[in-house]
Amino acid sequence: MLLANSAYSQASKILVYDAAHKNYDVSKAYPDLLPDDMAATIERSEESITDSLLNGKFGLLLFFPQIGLDLNEKQAILSFLEDGGSLFLVFDEEKRTPFNGINHIIAPFGIELTEQDLPYLHNCGAIADVGDVCKDRREIPYSGGRAVLGGEVISKVYMEGDHVHSAYVNTSNGGKIVVMADGMASLLMGSAEGVRLTGTVPADTRYWGKDSRIFMQEMLAFFLSD
């Protein structure tokens, strides 16, 4: 299935959206988030991740893999990154996204996820300051997840302690790895009406974090940039 924000051409940067690992599938929302000034397309895949699947592609969008990747898939991604490919990895707390040794893929490039979840603080949110990715300060939802270790910080969890919500590295072969330790922003959750630290469970919570959409637009533009 091909999803695009512009007419497909050989010059397009093709992103593979993995849908083979019981993911939260938000692929239909993402073509509208791609930058208008870049020729980029998204291909949704329900196949196992292989060298063949990634061959010729610009990057892999690996969001919320609830079924763990097998060793062959991990090796295919690792080889892809070593050859200059890019990875946008979105994880979450253990009950939604089992750890499954995911650092085997990203640790060789100087970035990791904590195996353990952070202490839970309902509807605490995260902040992305102005930097390489965001043009303005962005308020994004967060209500439980892991932390990112290493890389250049994009956003931090809005609670006591220095907990990194998302970060990136540029690989030596010309690719990028962007890692998010929680996926609420990638699901475009949060609203201007949300009040931080309110609610107790999802059913009674209007999540704080009004900037998910523009944050993800900026993340994708950065991910696709040279």
mmCIF file of C-alpha atoms in Angstrom:
data_model
loop_
_atom_site.group_PDB
_atom_site.id
_atom_site.type_symbol
_atom_site.label_atom_id
_atom_site.label_comp_id
_atom_site.label_asym_id
_atom_site.label_seq_id
_atom_site.Cartn_x
_atom_site.Cartn_y
_atom_site.Cartn_z
ATOM 1 C CA MET A 1 0.000 0.000 0.000
ATOM 2 C CA LEU A 2 1.463 3.347 -1.030
ATOM 3 C CA LEU A 3 0.668 6.529 0.833
ATOM 4 C CA ALA A 4 2.072 9.815 -0.420
ATOM 5 C CA ASN A 5 1.949 13.570 -0.051
ATOM 6 C CA SER A 6 3.077 14.120 -3.619
ATOM 7 C CA ALA A 7 3.183 12.268 -6.904
ATOM 8 C CA TYR A 8 5.463 9.278 -6.615
ATOM 9 C CA SER A 9 8.767 9.561 -8.422
ATOM 10 C CA GLN A 10 12.080 7.788 -8.381
ATOM 11 C CA ALA A 11 13.471 10.796 -6.503
ATOM 12 C CA SER A 12 11.037 10.277 -3.611
ATOM 13 C CA LYS A 13 12.380 9.306 -0.230
ATOM 14 C CA ILE A 14 10.478 6.159 0.637
ATOM 15 C CA LEU A 15 9.623 5.427 4.261
ATOM 16 C CA VAL A 16 8.505 1.931 5.224
ATOM 17 C CA TYR A 17 5.814 1.951 7.919
ATOM 18 C CA ASP A 18 5.999 -1.376 9.740
ATOM 19 C CA ALA A 19 2.561 -2.868 10.435
ATOM 20 C CA ALA A 20 3.668 -6.464 10.932
ATOM 21 C CA HIS A 21 4.233 -6.488 14.694
ATOM 22 C CA LYS A 22 0.759 -5.797 16.133
ATOM 23 C CA ASN A 23 1.531 -2.078 16.004
ATOM 24 C CA TYR A 24 -0.734 0.829 16.811
ATOM 25 C CA ASP A 25 -1.351 1.590 13.159
ATOM 26 C CA VAL A 26 -1.525 5.330 12.493
ATOM 27 C CA SER A 27 -0.105 5.101 8.987
ATOM 28 C CA LYS A 28 -3.193 6.680 7.390
ATOM 29 C CA ALA A 29 -2.610 9.911 9.328
ATOM 30 C CA TYR A 30 1.014 10.293 8.382
ATOM 31 C CA PRO A 31 1.011 11.329 4.698
ATOM 32 C CA ASP A 32 -0.586 14.627 5.771
ATOM 33 C CA LEU A 33 2.317 15.169 8.182
ATOM 34 C CA LEU A 34 5.033 14.846 5.549
ATOM 35 C CA PRO A 35 6.657 18.132 4.527
ATOM 36 C CA ASP A 36 5.262 19.672 1.344
ATOM 37 C CA ASP A 37 8.711 20.735 0.160
ATOM 38 C CA MET A 38 10.109 17.184 0.151
ATOM 39 C CA ALA A 39 9.278 14.364 -2.246
ATOM 40 C CA ALA A 40 8.473 11.674 0.282
ATOM 41 C CA THR A 41 6.192 8.645 0.363
ATOM 42 C CA ILE A 42 5.114 6.120 2.972
ATOM 43 C CA GLU A 43 4.742 2.432 2.175
ATOM 44 C CA ARG A 44 2.826 0.426 4.774
ATOM 45 C CA SER A 45 4.180 -3.108 5.133
ATOM 46 C CA GLU A 46 2.716 -6.170 6.835
ATOM 47 C CA GLU A 47 5.725 -8.276 5.895
ATOM 48 C CA SER A 48 8.595 -9.362 8.086
ATOM 49 C CA ILE A 49 11.446 -6.871 8.067
ATOM 50 C CA THR A 50 14.097 -8.152 5.689
ATOM 51 C CA ASP A 51 17.032 -6.849 3.678
ATOM 52 C CA SER A 52 14.828 -7.044 0.588
ATOM 53 C CA LEU A 53 12.043 -4.975 2.177
ATOM 54 C CA LEU A 54 14.467 -2.222 3.191
ATOM 55 C CA ASN A 55 16.547 -2.257 0.017
ATOM 56 C CA GLY A 56 16.454 1.159 -1.660
ATOM 57 C CA LYS A 57 14.367 2.739 1.083
ATOM 58 C CA PHE A 58 15.258 5.935 2.908
ATOM 59 C CA GLY A 59 13.986 4.974 6.344
ATOM 60 C CA LEU A 60 11.964 2.629 8.530
ATOM 61 C CA LEU A 61 9.129 3.845 10.771
ATOM 62 C CA LEU A 62 8.976 1.302 13.590
ATOM 63 C CA PHE A 63 6.179 2.403 15.921
ATOM 64 C CA PHE A 64 5.012 0.374 18.950
ATOM 65 C CA PRO A 65 6.129 -3.141 17.994
ATOM 66 C CA GLN A 66 3.995 -5.161 20.427
ATOM 67 C CA ILE A 67 5.277 -8.397 18.908
ATOM 68 C CA GLY A 68 9.026 -8.620 19.291
ATOM 69 C CA LEU A 69 11.318 -8.583 16.295
ATOM 70 C CA ASP A 70 13.144 -11.827 15.669
ATOM 71 C CA LEU A 71 16.912 -12.031 15.295
ATOM 72 C CA ASN A 72 16.766 -11.951 11.495
ATOM 73 C CA GLU A 73 14.662 -8.780 11.549
ATOM 74 C CA LYS A 74 16.997 -7.103 14.022
ATOM 75 C CA GLN A 75 19.963 -7.992 11.851
ATOM 76 C CA ALA A 76 18.219 -6.648 8.736
ATOM 77 C CA ILE A 77 17.603 -3.306 10.464
ATOM 78 C CA LEU A 78 21.138 -3.184 11.820
ATOM 79 C CA SER A 79 22.574 -3.834 8.353
ATOM 80 C CA PHE A 80 20.249 -1.176 6.905
ATOM 81 C CA LEU A 81 21.537 1.384 9.412
ATOM 82 C CA GLU A 82 25.145 0.406 8.823
ATOM 83 C CA ASP A 83 24.559 1.013 5.104
ATOM 84 C CA GLY A 84 23.250 4.548 5.697
ATOM 85 C CA GLY A 85 19.539 3.923 6.193
ATOM 86 C CA SER A 86 17.502 5.746 8.838
ATOM 87 C CA LEU A 87 15.232 4.554 11.655
ATOM 88 C CA PHE A 88 12.393 6.331 13.482
ATOM 89 C CA LEU A 89 11.702 4.181 16.541
ATOM 90 C CA VAL A 90 8.745 4.803 18.848
ATOM 91 C CA PHE A 91 8.529 2.745 22.010
ATOM 92 C CA ASP A 92 6.367 2.825 25.135
ATOM 93 C CA GLU A 93 6.048 1.284 28.572
ATOM 94 C CA GLU A 94 6.500 -2.466 28.952
ATOM 95 C CA LYS A 95 2.807 -3.403 29.000
ATOM 96 C CA ARG A 96 2.333 -1.810 25.560
ATOM 97 C CA THR A 97 5.720 -2.386 23.941
ATOM 98 C CA PRO A 98 7.807 -5.234 25.361
ATOM 99 C CA PHE A 99 11.501 -4.404 25.478
ATOM 100 C CA ASN A 100 12.588 -7.491 23.537
ATOM 101 C CA GLY A 101 16.246 -6.475 23.407
ATOM 102 C CA ILE A 102 15.564 -3.499 21.142
ATOM 103 C CA ASN A 103 18.911 -1.950 22.069
ATOM 104 C CA HIS A 104 20.618 -4.597 19.958
ATOM 105 C CA ILE A 105 19.614 -2.448 16.977
ATOM 106 C CA ILE A 106 20.357 1.053 18.237
ATOM 107 C CA ALA A 107 23.051 0.772 20.930
ATOM 108 C CA PRO A 108 25.887 0.346 18.379
ATOM 109 C CA PHE A 109 25.116 3.917 17.263
ATOM 110 C CA GLY A 110 25.258 5.493 20.718
ATOM 111 C CA ILE A 111 21.589 5.646 21.682
ATOM 112 C CA GLU A 112 19.481 3.319 23.868
ATOM 113 C CA LEU A 113 16.166 2.881 25.644
ATOM 114 C CA THR A 114 15.893 2.068 29.329
ATOM 115 C CA GLU A 115 14.743 -1.480 29.848
ATOM 116 C CA GLN A 116 12.674 -0.401 32.844
ATOM 117 C CA ASP A 117 9.751 2.036 32.710
ATOM 118 C CA LEU A 118 10.054 5.417 34.397
ATOM 119 C CA PRO A 119 8.065 5.974 37.615
ATOM 120 C CA TYR A 120 4.471 6.534 36.547
ATOM 121 C CA LEU A 121 3.064 10.060 36.846
ATOM 122 C CA HIS A 122 -0.318 10.325 35.166
ATOM 123 C CA ASN A 123 -0.717 13.055 32.533
ATOM 124 C CA CYS A 124 2.582 14.750 33.359
ATOM 125 C CA GLY A 125 3.503 15.667 29.784
ATOM 126 C CA ALA A 126 6.792 16.388 28.055
ATOM 127 C CA ILE A 127 8.493 19.473 26.622
ATOM 128 C CA ALA A 128 10.509 19.899 23.429
ATOM 129 C CA ASP A 129 12.561 23.079 23.494
ATOM 130 C CA VAL A 130 13.717 25.038 20.452
ATOM 131 C CA GLY A 131 16.555 23.181 18.796
ATOM 132 C CA ASP A 132 17.578 21.130 15.786
ATOM 133 C CA VAL A 133 14.064 19.718 15.437
ATOM 134 C CA CYS A 134 11.518 22.152 16.867
ATOM 135 C CA LYS A 135 11.168 25.768 15.784
ATOM 136 C CA ASP A 136 9.331 26.702 18.976
ATOM 137 C CA ARG A 137 8.713 25.191 22.415
ATOM 138 C CA ARG A 138 6.303 22.275 22.049
ATOM 139 C CA GLU A 139 4.008 20.804 24.697
ATOM 140 C CA ILE A 140 3.421 17.098 24.118
ATOM 141 C CA PRO A 141 1.545 14.413 26.076
ATOM 142 C CA TYR A 142 3.272 11.856 28.248
ATOM 143 C CA SER A 143 1.724 9.548 30.806
ATOM 144 C CA GLY A 144 4.085 6.628 31.273
ATOM 145 C CA GLY A 145 6.973 5.168 29.302
ATOM 146 C CA ARG A 146 10.697 4.660 29.250
ATOM 147 C CA ALA A 147 13.606 7.083 28.809
ATOM 148 C CA VAL A 148 16.192 7.551 26.064
ATOM 149 C CA LEU A 149 19.878 7.331 26.921
ATOM 150 C CA GLY A 150 22.480 9.003 24.708
ATOM 151 C CA GLY A 151 22.064 11.024 21.539
ATOM 152 C CA GLU A 152 21.049 14.649 21.107
ATOM 153 C CA VAL A 153 18.030 15.553 23.218
ATOM 154 C CA ILE A 154 14.820 16.608 21.465
ATOM 155 C CA SER A 155 12.323 16.500 24.345
ATOM 156 C CA LYS A 156 12.220 15.732 28.072
ATOM 157 C CA VAL A 157 9.568 14.361 30.402
ATOM 158 C CA TYR A 158 7.994 17.125 32.458
ATOM 159 C CA MET A 159 8.606 15.628 35.918
ATOM 160 C CA GLU A 160 11.292 15.605 38.592
ATOM 161 C CA GLY A 161 14.583 14.260 37.293
ATOM 162 C CA ASP A 162 16.400 14.424 33.963
ATOM 163 C CA HIS A 163 14.374 12.011 31.835
ATOM 164 C CA VAL A 164 14.773 12.204 28.054
ATOM 165 C CA HIS A 165 11.584 11.609 26.096
ATOM 166 C CA SER A 166 13.139 11.684 22.610
ATOM 167 C CA ALA A 167 16.578 12.056 21.088
ATOM 168 C CA TYR A 168 18.470 11.449 17.862
ATOM 169 C CA VAL A 169 21.845 10.507 16.466
ATOM 170 C CA ASN A 170 23.364 11.031 13.056
ATOM 171 C CA THR A 171 25.116 7.853 12.008
ATOM 172 C CA SER A 172 28.590 7.879 10.509
ATOM 173 C CA ASN A 173 27.162 6.516 7.244
ATOM 174 C CA GLY A 174 24.801 9.437 6.670
ATOM 175 C CA GLY A 175 21.614 8.119 8.253
ATOM 176 C CA LYS A 176 19.576 9.201 11.263
ATOM 177 C CA ILE A 177 18.125 7.381 14.240
ATOM 178 C CA VAL A 178 15.279 9.130 16.051
ATOM 179 C CA VAL A 179 14.013 7.452 19.221
ATOM 180 C CA MET A 180 10.896 8.253 21.271
ATOM 181 C CA ALA A 181 10.482 6.511 24.635
ATOM 182 C CA ASP A 182 6.708 7.041 24.688
ATOM 183 C CA GLY A 183 4.256 7.192 21.828
ATOM 184 C CA MET A 184 1.388 9.468 22.812
ATOM 185 C CA ALA A 185 2.619 12.292 20.591
ATOM 186 C CA SER A 186 3.035 9.888 17.664
ATOM 187 C CA LEU A 187 -0.630 8.941 18.114
ATOM 188 C CA LEU A 188 -1.451 12.673 17.901
ATOM 189 C CA MET A 189 -2.969 12.662 21.375
ATOM 190 C CA GLY A 190 -3.299 15.685 23.665
ATOM 191 C CA SER A 191 -5.323 18.859 23.304
ATOM 192 C CA ALA A 192 -5.343 22.551 24.156
ATOM 193 C CA GLU A 193 -8.084 21.806 26.690
ATOM 194 C CA GLY A 194 -5.973 19.262 28.578
ATOM 195 C CA VAL A 195 -4.903 20.164 32.104
ATOM 196 C CA ARG A 196 -1.603 18.730 33.279
ATOM 197 C CA LEU A 197 -1.666 16.213 36.166
ATOM 198 C CA THR A 198 -5.443 15.775 36.035
ATOM 199 C CA GLY A 199 -7.382 12.552 35.670
ATOM 200 C CA THR A 200 -6.555 9.137 37.036
ATOM 201 C CA VAL A 201 -7.129 6.721 34.137
ATOM 202 C CA PRO A 202 -7.551 7.237 30.366
ATOM 203 C CA ALA A 203 -11.337 7.190 30.626
ATOM 204 C CA ASP A 204 -11.455 10.299 32.821
ATOM 205 C CA THR A 205 -8.471 12.150 31.359
ATOM 206 C CA ARG A 206 -8.169 14.897 28.783
ATOM 207 C CA TYR A 207 -4.466 14.732 28.090
ATOM 208 C CA TRP A 208 -2.257 17.805 28.344
ATOM 209 C CA GLY A 209 -0.016 18.414 25.319
ATOM 210 C CA LYS A 210 -1.485 20.557 22.573
ATOM 211 C CA ASP A 211 1.384 20.322 20.076
ATOM 212 C CA SER A 212 1.519 16.654 19.068
ATOM 213 C CA ARG A 213 0.652 17.294 15.446
ATOM 214 C CA ILE A 214 3.201 20.035 14.783
ATOM 215 C CA PHE A 215 5.780 18.162 16.858
ATOM 216 C CA MET A 216 5.413 15.078 14.664
ATOM 217 C CA GLN A 217 5.494 17.217 11.520
ATOM 218 C CA GLU A 218 8.793 18.691 12.696
ATOM 219 C CA MET A 219 10.112 15.259 13.662
ATOM 220 C CA LEU A 220 9.352 13.849 10.215
ATOM 221 C CA ALA A 221 10.825 16.886 8.440
ATOM 222 C CA PHE A 222 13.995 16.503 10.487
ATOM 223 C CA PHE A 223 14.078 12.746 9.891
ATOM 224 C CA LEU A 224 13.843 13.272 6.130
ATOM 225 C CA SER A 225 16.356 16.107 5.957
ATOM 226 C CA ASP A 226 19.852 15.597 4.578
#
